JSON list of C-alpha atoms in Angstrom, two decimals:
[
{"chain": "A", "resi": 1, "resn": "GLY", "atom": "CA", "xyz": [33.91, -126.98, 13.67]},
{"chain": "A", "resi": 2, "resn": "GLN", "atom": "CA", "xyz": [31.77, -124.98, 16.11]},
{"chain": "A", "resi": 3, "resn": "ASN", "atom": "CA", "xyz": [28.51, -124.77, 16.92]},
{"chain": "A", "resi": 4, "resn": "ILE", "atom": "CA", "xyz": [26.26, -123.24, 19.57]},
{"chain": "A", "resi": 5, "resn": "ASP", "atom": "CA", "xyz": [22.34, -123.93, 20.30]},
{"chain": "A", "resi": 6, "resn": "GLN", "atom": "CA", "xyz": [20.37, -121.72, 22.83]},
{"chain": "A", "resi": 7, "resn": "PRO", "atom": "CA", "xyz": [16.53, -121.11, 22.81]},
{"chain": "A", "resi": 8, "resn": "THR", "atom": "CA", "xyz": [15.16, -119.10, 20.34]},
{"chain": "A", "resi": 9, "resn": "GLU", "atom": "CA", "xyz": [12.33, -117.45, 22.36]},
{"chain": "A", "resi": 10, "resn": "MET", "atom": "CA", "xyz": [11.35, -116.65, 26.28]},
{"chain": "A", "resi": 11, "resn": "THR", "atom": "CA", "xyz": [9.12, -114.96, 27.74]},
{"chain": "A", "resi": 12, "resn": "ALA", "atom": "CA", "xyz": [9.02, -114.31, 31.75]},
{"chain": "A", "resi": 13, "resn": "THR", "atom": "CA", "xyz": [7.06, -111.68, 34.30]},
{"chain": "A", "resi": 14, "resn": "GLU", "atom": "CA", "xyz": [9.17, -108.78, 36.20]},
{"chain": "A", "resi": 15, "resn": "GLY", "atom": "CA", "xyz": [10.22, -109.94, 39.32]},
{"chain": "A", "resi": 16, "resn": "ALA", "atom": "CA", "xyz": [11.18, -113.48, 38.08]},
{"chain": "A", "resi": 17, "resn": "ILE", "atom": "CA", "xyz": [14.04, -115.67, 37.25]},
{"chain": "A", "resi": 18, "resn": "VAL", "atom": "CA", "xyz": [14.71, -116.94, 34.09]},
{"chain": "A", "resi": 19, "resn": "GLN", "atom": "CA", "xyz": [18.10, -119.37, 33.23]},
{"chain": "A", "resi": 20, "resn": "ILE", "atom": "CA", "xyz": [18.93, -118.92, 29.59]},
{"chain": "A", "resi": 21, "resn": "ASN", "atom": "CA", "xyz": [20.78, -122.07, 28.25]},
{"chain": "A", "resi": 22, "resn": "CYS", "atom": "CA", "xyz": [23.62, -122.80, 25.95]},
{"chain": "A", "resi": 23, "resn": "THR", "atom": "CA", "xyz": [25.57, -125.67, 24.33]},
{"chain": "A", "resi": 24, "resn": "TYR", "atom": "CA", "xyz": [28.29, -125.64, 22.18]},
{"chain": "A", "resi": 25, "resn": "GLN", "atom": "CA", "xyz": [30.89, -127.81, 20.54]},
{"chain": "A", "resi": 26, "resn": "THR", "atom": "CA", "xyz": [34.15, -126.38, 19.59]},
{"chain": "A", "resi": 27, "resn": "SER", "atom": "CA", "xyz": [38.15, -127.42, 19.73]},
{"chain": "A", "resi": 28, "resn": "GLY", "atom": "CA", "xyz": [40.34, -125.18, 21.26]},
{"chain": "A", "resi": 29, "resn": "PHE", "atom": "CA", "xyz": [37.82, -124.03, 23.61]},
{"chain": "A", "resi": 30, "resn": "ASN", "atom": "CA", "xyz": [39.11, -121.01, 25.10]},
{"chain": "A", "resi": 31, "resn": "GLY", "atom": "CA", "xyz": [36.25, -119.09, 27.24]},
{"chain": "A", "resi": 32, "resn": "LEU", "atom": "CA", "xyz": [32.48, -118.56, 26.93]},
{"chain": "A", "resi": 33, "resn": "PHE", "atom": "CA", "xyz": [31.04, -115.11, 26.54]},
{"chain": "A", "resi": 34, "resn": "TRP", "atom": "CA", "xyz": [27.36, -113.87, 27.72]},
{"chain": "A", "resi": 35, "resn": "TYR", "atom": "CA", "xyz": [26.52, -110.57, 25.58]},
{"chain": "A", "resi": 36, "resn": "GLN", "atom": "CA", "xyz": [23.16, -108.80, 25.96]},
{"chain": "A", "resi": 37, "resn": "GLN", "atom": "CA", "xyz": [21.23, -106.97, 22.58]},
{"chain": "A", "resi": 38, "resn": "HIS", "atom": "CA", "xyz": [18.85, -104.83, 22.84]},
{"chain": "A", "resi": 39, "resn": "ALA", "atom": "CA", "xyz": [16.79, -104.01, 19.48]},
{"chain": "A", "resi": 40, "resn": "GLY", "atom": "CA", "xyz": [18.64, -101.91, 16.27]},
{"chain": "A", "resi": 41, "resn": "GLU", "atom": "CA", "xyz": [21.94, -101.50, 19.20]},
{"chain": "A", "resi": 42, "resn": "ALA", "atom": "CA", "xyz": [25.02, -103.17, 19.59]},
{"chain": "A", "resi": 43, "resn": "PRO", "atom": "CA", "xyz": [25.86, -106.18, 21.64]},
{"chain": "A", "resi": 44, "resn": "THR", "atom": "CA", "xyz": [27.00, -105.26, 25.21]},
{"chain": "A", "resi": 45, "resn": "PHE", "atom": "CA", "xyz": [29.24, -107.69, 27.63]},
{"chain": "A", "resi": 46, "resn": "LEU", "atom": "CA", "xyz": [27.40, -109.60, 30.39]},
{"chain": "A", "resi": 47, "resn": "SER", "atom": "CA", "xyz": [29.87, -112.18, 31.66]},
{"chain": "A", "resi": 48, "resn": "TYR", "atom": "CA", "xyz": [32.75, -114.62, 31.04]},
{"chain": "A", "resi": 49, "resn": "ASN", "atom": "CA", "xyz": [33.47, -117.99, 31.64]},
{"chain": "A", "resi": 50, "resn": "VAL", "atom": "CA", "xyz": [37.13, -120.06, 31.41]},
{"chain": "A", "resi": 51, "resn": "LEU", "atom": "CA", "xyz": [36.25, -121.86, 34.40]},
{"chain": "A", "resi": 52, "resn": "ASP", "atom": "CA", "xyz": [33.96, -124.16, 35.48]},
{"chain": "A", "resi": 53, "resn": "GLY", "atom": "CA", "xyz": [31.75, -122.73, 38.01]},
{"chain": "A", "resi": 54, "resn": "LEU", "atom": "CA", "xyz": [29.39, -120.12, 38.64]},
{"chain": "A", "resi": 55, "resn": "GLU", "atom": "CA", "xyz": [30.33, -116.26, 38.20]},
{"chain": "A", "resi": 56, "resn": "GLU", "atom": "CA", "xyz": [28.16, -113.28, 39.80]},
{"chain": "A", "resi": 57, "resn": "LYS", "atom": "CA", "xyz": [27.63, -110.04, 39.01]},
{"chain": "A", "resi": 58, "resn": "GLY", "atom": "CA", "xyz": [24.30, -108.35, 40.45]},
{"chain": "A", "resi": 59, "resn": "ARG", "atom": "CA", "xyz": [21.33, -109.77, 39.20]},
{"chain": "A", "resi": 60, "resn": "PHE", "atom": "CA", "xyz": [23.54, -111.78, 36.30]},
{"chain": "A", "resi": 61, "resn": "SER", "atom": "CA", "xyz": [24.86, -115.26, 37.08]},
{"chain": "A", "resi": 62, "resn": "SER", "atom": "CA", "xyz": [26.97, -117.37, 34.56]},
{"chain": "A", "resi": 63, "resn": "PHE", "atom": "CA", "xyz": [27.81, -121.15, 34.31]},
{"chain": "A", "resi": 64, "resn": "LEU", "atom": "CA", "xyz": [30.37, -122.67, 32.69]},
{"chain": "A", "resi": 65, "resn": "SER", "atom": "CA", "xyz": [30.51, -126.92, 32.24]},
{"chain": "A", "resi": 66, "resn": "ARG", "atom": "CA", "xyz": [33.23, -126.89, 29.83]},
{"chain": "A", "resi": 67, "resn": "SER", "atom": "CA", "xyz": [33.26, -131.27, 30.31]},
{"chain": "A", "resi": 68, "resn": "LYS", "atom": "CA", "xyz": [29.52, -131.15, 29.23]},
{"chain": "A", "resi": 69, "resn": "GLY", "atom": "CA", "xyz": [29.64, -128.10, 26.90]},
{"chain": "A", "resi": 70, "resn": "TYR", "atom": "CA", "xyz": [27.12, -125.97, 28.75]},
{"chain": "A", "resi": 71, "resn": "SER", "atom": "CA", "xyz": [26.42, -122.80, 29.94]},
{"chain": "A", "resi": 72, "resn": "TYR", "atom": "CA", "xyz": [23.38, -121.02, 31.53]},
{"chain": "A", "resi": 73, "resn": "LEU", "atom": "CA", "xyz": [22.92, -117.46, 31.98]},
{"chain": "A", "resi": 74, "resn": "LEU", "atom": "CA", "xyz": [20.42, -116.61, 35.26]},
{"chain": "A", "resi": 75, "resn": "LEU", "atom": "CA", "xyz": [18.43, -113.58, 35.46]},
{"chain": "A", "resi": 76, "resn": "LYS", "atom": "CA", "xyz": [17.14, -112.28, 38.78]},
{"chain": "A", "resi": 77, "resn": "GLU", "atom": "CA", "xyz": [14.64, -109.74, 39.72]},
{"chain": "A", "resi": 78, "resn": "LEU", "atom": "CA", "xyz": [13.46, -109.33, 35.94]},
{"chain": "A", "resi": 79, "resn": "GLN", "atom": "CA", "xyz": [12.65, -106.11, 34.77]},
{"chain": "A", "resi": 80, "resn": "MET", "atom": "CA", "xyz": [11.16, -104.98, 31.90]},
{"chain": "A", "resi": 81, "resn": "LYS", "atom": "CA", "xyz": [14.30, -103.07, 30.51]},
{"chain": "A", "resi": 82, "resn": "ASP", "atom": "CA", "xyz": [15.74, -106.89, 30.51]},
{"chain": "A", "resi": 83, "resn": "SER", "atom": "CA", "xyz": [13.56, -107.64, 27.30]},
{"chain": "A", "resi": 84, "resn": "ALA", "atom": "CA", "xyz": [16.25, -107.90, 24.67]},
{"chain": "A", "resi": 85, "resn": "SER", "atom": "CA", "xyz": [18.21, -110.74, 22.64]},
{"chain": "A", "resi": 86, "resn": "TYR", "atom": "CA", "xyz": [20.42, -112.65, 24.83]},
{"chain": "A", "resi": 87, "resn": "LEU", "atom": "CA", "xyz": [23.94, -114.00, 23.21]},
{"chain": "A", "resi": 88, "resn": "CYS", "atom": "CA", "xyz": [26.10, -116.50, 23.85]},
{"chain": "A", "resi": 89, "resn": "ALA", "atom": "CA", "xyz": [29.36, -116.99, 22.47]},
{"chain": "A", "resi": 90, "resn": "VAL", "atom": "CA", "xyz": [32.35, -119.52, 22.55]},
{"chain": "A", "resi": 91, "resn": "ARG", "atom": "CA", "xyz": [36.24, -117.95, 21.93]},
{"chain": "A", "resi": 92, "resn": "ALA", "atom": "CA", "xyz": [38.59, -120.22, 20.47]},
{"chain": "A", "resi": 93, "resn": "TRP", "atom": "CA", "xyz": [42.65, -120.31, 20.78]},
{"chain": "A", "resi": 94, "resn": "GLN", "atom": "CA", "xyz": [43.33, -120.41, 17.31]},
{"chain": "A", "resi": 95, "resn": "ALA", "atom": "CA", "xyz": [40.91, -117.53, 16.65]},
{"chain": "A", "resi": 96, "resn": "GLY", "atom": "CA", "xyz": [42.51, -115.20, 18.84]},
{"chain": "A", "resi": 97, "resn": "THR", "atom": "CA", "xyz": [39.73, -113.46, 20.33]},
{"chain": "A", "resi": 98, "resn": "ALA", "atom": "CA", "xyz": [37.76, -113.62, 17.53]},
{"chain": "A", "resi": 99, "resn": "LEU", "atom": "CA", "xyz": [33.58, -114.61, 19.33]},
{"chain": "A", "resi": 100, "resn": "ILE", "atom": "CA", "xyz": [31.87, -117.09, 17.66]},
{"chain": "A", "resi": 101, "resn": "PHE", "atom": "CA", "xyz": [28.31, -116.26, 18.57]},
{"chain": "A", "resi": 102, "resn": "GLY", "atom": "CA", "xyz": [25.12, -118.44, 18.94]},
{"chain": "A", "resi": 103, "resn": "LYS", "atom": "CA", "xyz": [21.86, -117.05, 17.25]},
{"chain": "A", "resi": 104, "resn": "GLY", "atom": "CA", "xyz": [20.43, -115.51, 19.92]},
{"chain": "A", "resi": 105, "resn": "THR", "atom": "CA", "xyz": [17.43, -116.19, 22.98]},
{"chain": "A", "resi": 106, "resn": "THR", "atom": "CA", "xyz": [14.84, -113.32, 22.45]},
{"chain": "A", "resi": 107, "resn": "LEU", "atom": "CA", "xyz": [13.49, -112.95, 25.90]},
{"chain": "A", "resi": 108, "resn": "SER", "atom": "CA", "xyz": [10.47, -111.08, 26.35]},
{"chain": "A", "resi": 109, "resn": "VAL", "atom": "CA", "xyz": [9.59, -109.55, 30.01]},
{"chain": "A", "resi": 110, "resn": "SER", "atom": "CA", "xyz": [6.42, -108.70, 30.97]},
{"chain": "A", "resi": 111, "resn": "SER", "atom": "CA", "xyz": [4.33, -106.84, 34.12]},
{"chain": "B", "resi": 1, "resn": "GLU", "atom": "CA", "xyz": [37.80, -93.26, 26.60]},
{"chain": "B", "resi": 2, "resn": "THR", "atom": "CA", "xyz": [36.93, -93.33, 23.48]},
{"chain": "B", "resi": 3, "resn": "GLY", "atom": "CA", "xyz": [34.62, -96.10, 22.36]},
{"chain": "B", "resi": 4, "resn": "VAL", "atom": "CA", "xyz": [34.13, -97.57, 18.96]},
{"chain": "B", "resi": 5, "resn": "THR", "atom": "CA", "xyz": [32.90, -95.69, 16.32]},
{"chain": "B", "resi": 6, "resn": "GLN", "atom": "CA", "xyz": [31.70, -97.01, 13.30]},
{"chain": "B", "resi": 7, "resn": "SER", "atom": "CA", "xyz": [30.64, -94.81, 9.64]},
{"chain": "B", "resi": 8, "resn": "PRO", "atom": "CA", "xyz": [28.23, -94.65, 8.14]},
{"chain": "B", "resi": 9, "resn": "THR", "atom": "CA", "xyz": [24.88, -95.73, 10.50]},
{"chain": "B", "resi": 10, "resn": "HIS", "atom": "CA", "xyz": [23.52, -96.16, 7.53]},
{"chain": "B", "resi": 11, "resn": "LEU", "atom": "CA", "xyz": [22.97, -97.28, 3.69]},
{"chain": "B", "resi": 12, "resn": "ILE", "atom": "CA", "xyz": [21.82, -98.28, 0.80]},
{"chain": "B", "resi": 13, "resn": "LYS", "atom": "CA", "xyz": [23.24, -99.73, -1.98]},
{"chain": "B", "resi": 14, "resn": "THR", "atom": "CA", "xyz": [22.42, -101.83, -5.41]},
{"chain": "B", "resi": 15, "resn": "ARG", "atom": "CA", "xyz": [23.34, -105.62, -5.93]},
{"chain": "B", "resi": 16, "resn": "GLY", "atom": "CA", "xyz": [26.62, -105.75, -8.01]},
{"chain": "B", "resi": 17, "resn": "GLN", "atom": "CA", "xyz": [28.07, -102.32, -6.58]},
{"chain": "B", "resi": 18, "resn": "GLN", "atom": "CA", "xyz": [30.80, -101.85, -3.73]},
{"chain": "B", "resi": 19, "resn": "VAL", "atom": "CA", "xyz": [31.08, -100.75, -0.35]},
{"chain": "B", "resi": 20, "resn": "THR", "atom": "CA", "xyz": [33.48, -99.71, 2.37]},
{"chain": "B", "resi": 21, "resn": "LEU", "atom": "CA", "xyz": [32.91, -99.78, 5.99]},
{"chain": "B", "resi": 22, "resn": "ARG", "atom": "CA", "xyz": [34.57, -98.02, 8.98]},
{"chain": "B", "resi": 23, "resn": "CYS", "atom": "CA", "xyz": [35.66, -98.20, 12.23]},
{"chain": "B", "resi": 24, "resn": "SER", "atom": "CA", "xyz": [37.46, -96.84, 14.89]},
{"chain": "B", "resi": 25, "resn": "SER", "atom": "CA", "xyz": [39.02, -98.69, 17.39]},
{"chain": "B", "resi": 26, "resn": "GLN", "atom": "CA", "xyz": [38.98, -97.81, 21.20]},
{"chain": "B", "resi": 27, "resn": "SER", "atom": "CA", "xyz": [42.32, -96.08, 22.43]},
{"chain": "B", "resi": 28, "resn": "GLY", "atom": "CA", "xyz": [44.49, -98.66, 23.25]},
{"chain": "B", "resi": 29, "resn": "HIS", "atom": "CA", "xyz": [43.28, -101.97, 21.09]},
{"chain": "B", "resi": 30, "resn": "ASN", "atom": "CA", "xyz": [45.07, -102.56, 18.63]},
{"chain": "B", "resi": 31, "resn": "THR", "atom": "CA", "xyz": [42.83, -105.66, 17.73]},
{"chain": "B", "resi": 32, "resn": "VAL", "atom": "CA", "xyz": [39.70, -105.18, 15.23]},
{"chain": "B", "resi": 33, "resn": "SER", "atom": "CA", "xyz": [37.39, -108.06, 14.21]},
{"chain": "B", "resi": 34, "resn": "TRP", "atom": "CA", "xyz": [34.54, -107.11, 11.95]},
{"chain": "B", "resi": 35, "resn": "TYR", "atom": "CA", "xyz": [30.98, -109.42, 12.28]},
{"chain": "B", "resi": 36, "resn": "GLN", "atom": "CA", "xyz": [28.14, -109.69, 10.22]},
{"chain": "B", "resi": 37, "resn": "GLN", "atom": "CA", "xyz": [24.40, -109.99, 12.09]},
{"chain": "B", "resi": 38, "resn": "ALA", "atom": "CA", "xyz": [21.37, -110.44, 9.43]},
{"chain": "B", "resi": 39, "resn": "LEU", "atom": "CA", "xyz": [18.42, -109.78, 10.69]},
{"chain": "B", "resi": 40, "resn": "GLY", "atom": "CA", "xyz": [16.88, -112.05, 13.68]},
{"chain": "B", "resi": 41, "resn": "GLN", "atom": "CA", "xyz": [20.51, -114.22, 13.99]},
{"chain": "B", "resi": 42, "resn": "GLY", "atom": "CA", "xyz": [23.28, -114.24, 16.39]},
{"chain": "B", "resi": 43, "resn": "PRO", "atom": "CA", "xyz": [26.88, -112.17, 14.52]},
{"chain": "B", "resi": 44, "resn": "GLN", "atom": "CA", "xyz": [28.96, -114.28, 12.70]},
{"chain": "B", "resi": 45, "resn": "PHE", "atom": "CA", "xyz": [32.55, -113.85, 12.62]},
{"chain": "B", "resi": 46, "resn": "ILE", "atom": "CA", "xyz": [34.52, -112.18, 9.21]},
{"chain": "B", "resi": 47, "resn": "PHE", "atom": "CA", "xyz": [37.79, -111.69, 10.11]},
{"chain": "B", "resi": 48, "resn": "GLN", "atom": "CA", "xyz": [40.02, -110.38, 12.51]},
{"chain": "B", "resi": 49, "resn": "TYR", "atom": "CA", "xyz": [43.06, -107.66, 12.37]},
{"chain": "B", "resi": 50, "resn": "TYR", "atom": "CA", "xyz": [45.82, -107.64, 14.27]},
{"chain": "B", "resi": 51, "resn": "ARG", "atom": "CA", "xyz": [48.72, -104.81, 14.17]},
{"chain": "B", "resi": 52, "resn": "GLU", "atom": "CA", "xyz": [47.05, -104.21, 10.03]},
{"chain": "B", "resi": 53, "resn": "GLU", "atom": "CA", "xyz": [47.63, -107.99, 9.78]},
{"chain": "B", "resi": 54, "resn": "GLU", "atom": "CA", "xyz": [44.39, -110.48, 9.13]},
{"chain": "B", "resi": 55, "resn": "ASN", "atom": "CA", "xyz": [44.87, -112.88, 12.00]},
{"chain": "B", "resi": 56, "resn": "GLY", "atom": "CA", "xyz": [42.13, -115.28, 11.55]},
{"chain": "B", "resi": 57, "resn": "ARG", "atom": "CA", "xyz": [39.16, -115.57, 9.20]},
{"chain": "B", "resi": 58, "resn": "GLY", "atom": "CA", "xyz": [35.32, -116.91, 9.30]},
{"chain": "B", "resi": 59, "resn": "ASN", "atom": "CA", "xyz": [33.29, -118.21, 6.69]},
{"chain": "B", "resi": 60, "resn": "PHE", "atom": "CA", "xyz": [33.10, -115.79, 4.12]},
{"chain": "B", "resi": 61, "resn": "PRO", "atom": "CA", "xyz": [34.07, -115.27, 0.46]},
{"chain": "B", "resi": 62, "resn": "PRO", "atom": "CA", "xyz": [37.22, -113.34, -1.07]},
{"chain": "B", "resi": 63, "resn": "ARG", "atom": "CA", "xyz": [34.82, -110.55, -1.57]},
{"chain": "B", "resi": 64, "resn": "PHE", "atom": "CA", "xyz": [35.10, -109.52, 1.76]},
{"chain": "B", "resi": 65, "resn": "SER", "atom": "CA", "xyz": [38.11, -108.15, 2.09]},
{"chain": "B", "resi": 66, "resn": "GLY", "atom": "CA", "xyz": [39.45, -105.50, 4.94]},
{"chain": "B", "resi": 67, "resn": "LEU", "atom": "CA", "xyz": [42.22, -103.15, 5.80]},
{"chain": "B", "resi": 68, "resn": "GLN", "atom": "CA", "xyz": [43.62, -102.49, 9.19]},
{"chain": "B", "resi": 69, "resn": "PHE", "atom": "CA", "xyz": [45.70, -98.43, 9.35]},
{"chain": "B", "resi": 70, "resn": "PRO", "atom": "CA", "xyz": [48.72, -97.42, 11.62]},
{"chain": "B", "resi": 71, "resn": "ASN", "atom": "CA", "xyz": [46.12, -96.27, 13.88]},
{"chain": "B", "resi": 72, "resn": "TYR", "atom": "CA", "xyz": [44.22, -99.70, 14.38]},
{"chain": "B", "resi": 73, "resn": "SER", "atom": "CA", "xyz": [41.11, -98.02, 12.67]},
{"chain": "B", "resi": 74, "resn": "SER", "atom": "CA", "xyz": [39.93, -100.62, 10.13]},
{"chain": "B", "resi": 75, "resn": "GLU", "atom": "CA", "xyz": [37.67, -101.06, 7.10]},
{"chain": "B", "resi": 76, "resn": "LEU", "atom": "CA", "xyz": [35.68, -103.73, 5.55]},
{"chain": "B", "resi": 77, "resn": "ASN", "atom": "CA", "xyz": [35.16, -103.99, 1.81]},
{"chain": "B", "resi": 78, "resn": "VAL", "atom": "CA", "xyz": [32.21, -105.97, -0.28]},
{"chain": "B", "resi": 79, "resn": "ASN", "atom": "CA", "xyz": [32.80, -106.27, -3.58]},
{"chain": "B", "resi": 80, "resn": "ALA", "atom": "CA", "xyz": [29.66, -107.78, -5.83]},
{"chain": "B", "resi": 81, "resn": "LEU", "atom": "CA", "xyz": [26.71, -106.88, -3.01]},
{"chain": "B", "resi": 82, "resn": "GLU", "atom": "CA", "xyz": [24.30, -109.51, -3.11]},
{"chain": "B", "resi": 83, "resn": "LEU", "atom": "CA", "xyz": [20.86, -109.59, -1.50]},
{"chain": "B", "resi": 84, "resn": "ASP", "atom": "CA", "xyz": [21.85, -111.58, 0.94]},
{"chain": "B", "resi": 85, "resn": "ASP", "atom": "CA", "xyz": [24.52, -108.88, 1.88]},
{"chain": "B", "resi": 86, "resn": "SER", "atom": "CA", "xyz": [21.71, -106.94, 3.48]},
{"chain": "B", "resi": 87, "resn": "ALA", "atom": "CA", "xyz": [22.95, -106.97, 7.41]},
{"chain": "B", "resi": 88, "resn": "LEU", "atom": "CA", "xyz": [24.07, -105.14, 10.26]},
{"chain": "B", "resi": 89, "resn": "TYR", "atom": "CA", "xyz": [27.90, -104.84, 10.61]},
{"chain": "B", "resi": 90, "resn": "LEU", "atom": "CA", "xyz": [29.60, -104.75, 13.36]},
{"chain": "B", "resi": 91, "resn": "CYS", "atom": "CA", "xyz": [33.30, -104.15, 14.22]},
{"chain": "B", "resi": 92, "resn": "ALA", "atom": "CA", "xyz": [34.60, -105.14, 17.33]},
{"chain": "B", "resi": 93, "resn": "SER", "atom": "CA", "xyz": [37.90, -103.99, 19.18]},
{"chain": "B", "resi": 94, "resn": "SER", "atom": "CA", "xyz": [40.33, -105.40, 22.08]},
{"chain": "B", "resi": 95, "resn": "PRO", "atom": "CA", "xyz": [43.48, -104.12, 23.95]},
{"chain": "B", "resi": 96, "resn": "ASP", "atom": "CA", "xyz": [45.12, -107.45, 22.30]},
{"chain": "B", "resi": 97, "resn": "ARG", "atom": "CA", "xyz": [45.03, -110.76, 21.01]},
{"chain": "B", "resi": 98, "resn": "VAL", "atom": "CA", "xyz": [45.12, -112.83, 22.98]},
{"chain": "B", "resi": 99, "resn": "SER", "atom": "CA", "xyz": [45.16, -111.85, 26.52]},
{"chain": "B", "resi": 100, "resn": "SER", "atom": "CA", "xyz": [42.02, -109.59, 26.33]},
{"chain": "B", "resi": 101, "resn": "TYR", "atom": "CA", "xyz": [39.16, -111.63, 27.14]},
{"chain": "B", "resi": 102, "resn": "GLU", "atom": "CA", "xyz": [36.66, -108.93, 26.13]},
{"chain": "B", "resi": 103, "resn": "GLN", "atom": "CA", "xyz": [35.58, -107.27, 22.39]},
{"chain": "B", "resi": 104, "resn": "TYR", "atom": "CA", "xyz": [33.74, -103.64, 22.70]},
{"chain": "B", "resi": 105, "resn": "PHE", "atom": "CA", "xyz": [31.12, -103.66, 19.67]},
{"chain": "B", "resi": 106, "resn": "GLY", "atom": "CA", "xyz": [30.78, -100.34, 17.93]},
{"chain": "B", "resi": 107, "resn": "PRO", "atom": "CA", "xyz": [27.02, -99.52, 17.02]},
{"chain": "B", "resi": 108, "resn": "GLY", "atom": "CA", "xyz": [27.13, -100.89, 13.60]},
{"chain": "B", "resi": 109, "resn": "THR", "atom": "CA", "xyz": [26.37, -100.00, 9.69]},
{"chain": "B", "resi": 110, "resn": "ARG", "atom": "CA", "xyz": [22.77, -101.32, 8.36]},
{"chain": "B", "resi": 111, "resn": "LEU", "atom": "CA", "xyz": [23.64, -101.99, 5.12]},
{"chain": "B", "resi": 112, "resn": "THR", "atom": "CA", "xyz": [20.61, -102.73, 2.77]},
{"chain": "B", "resi": 113, "resn": "VAL", "atom": "CA", "xyz": [21.12, -103.69, -0.86]},
{"chain": "B", "resi": 114, "resn": "THR", "atom": "CA", "xyz": [18.59, -104.22, -3.41]}
]
């Protein structure tokens, strides 16, 4: 089976750095994804990791440790518009490109 | 390049009725996945279609069924609607079943079952 855990809620202030953790258990691991979802909108792709290490893309970075079944999303220089739900998802070989999502972490950024 | 589109945007149905939701995949994409997202939850994988064939299914009962057409657009059908079927239904397309690593989501259909 597959299981993905991430914190339900987090809060932070503008300009700060926040790290959202995700742990997973899955067979046939074939990649970990982070999506951002604003309320009432579709998820939008943020990052993809399939090998161990850090992937950086502007203010967003994502880290993966396959041996630990662990990932984090790092958001720097937080802005109010970063208030959203952040979804961790894994892909398994036997499921093609289908994604198994966690419940999401709601991030609230205050001024 | 046209993105993923879904119709209708919102829908209200009564328990026991049937519903059909539609999705047009992004141009050039041959793989479509459907997800159900209940309020406050992450999307749950329903099934995936690749070149008109079902290519994987999540833990959903048979009353959830689908189709993919030659132009790679897709339908999700739900029979005998239950109150718990109230959710946002998301369609996502990708260029290929395996090699592509990104799914592009449509805006979703909000289904309310009363």
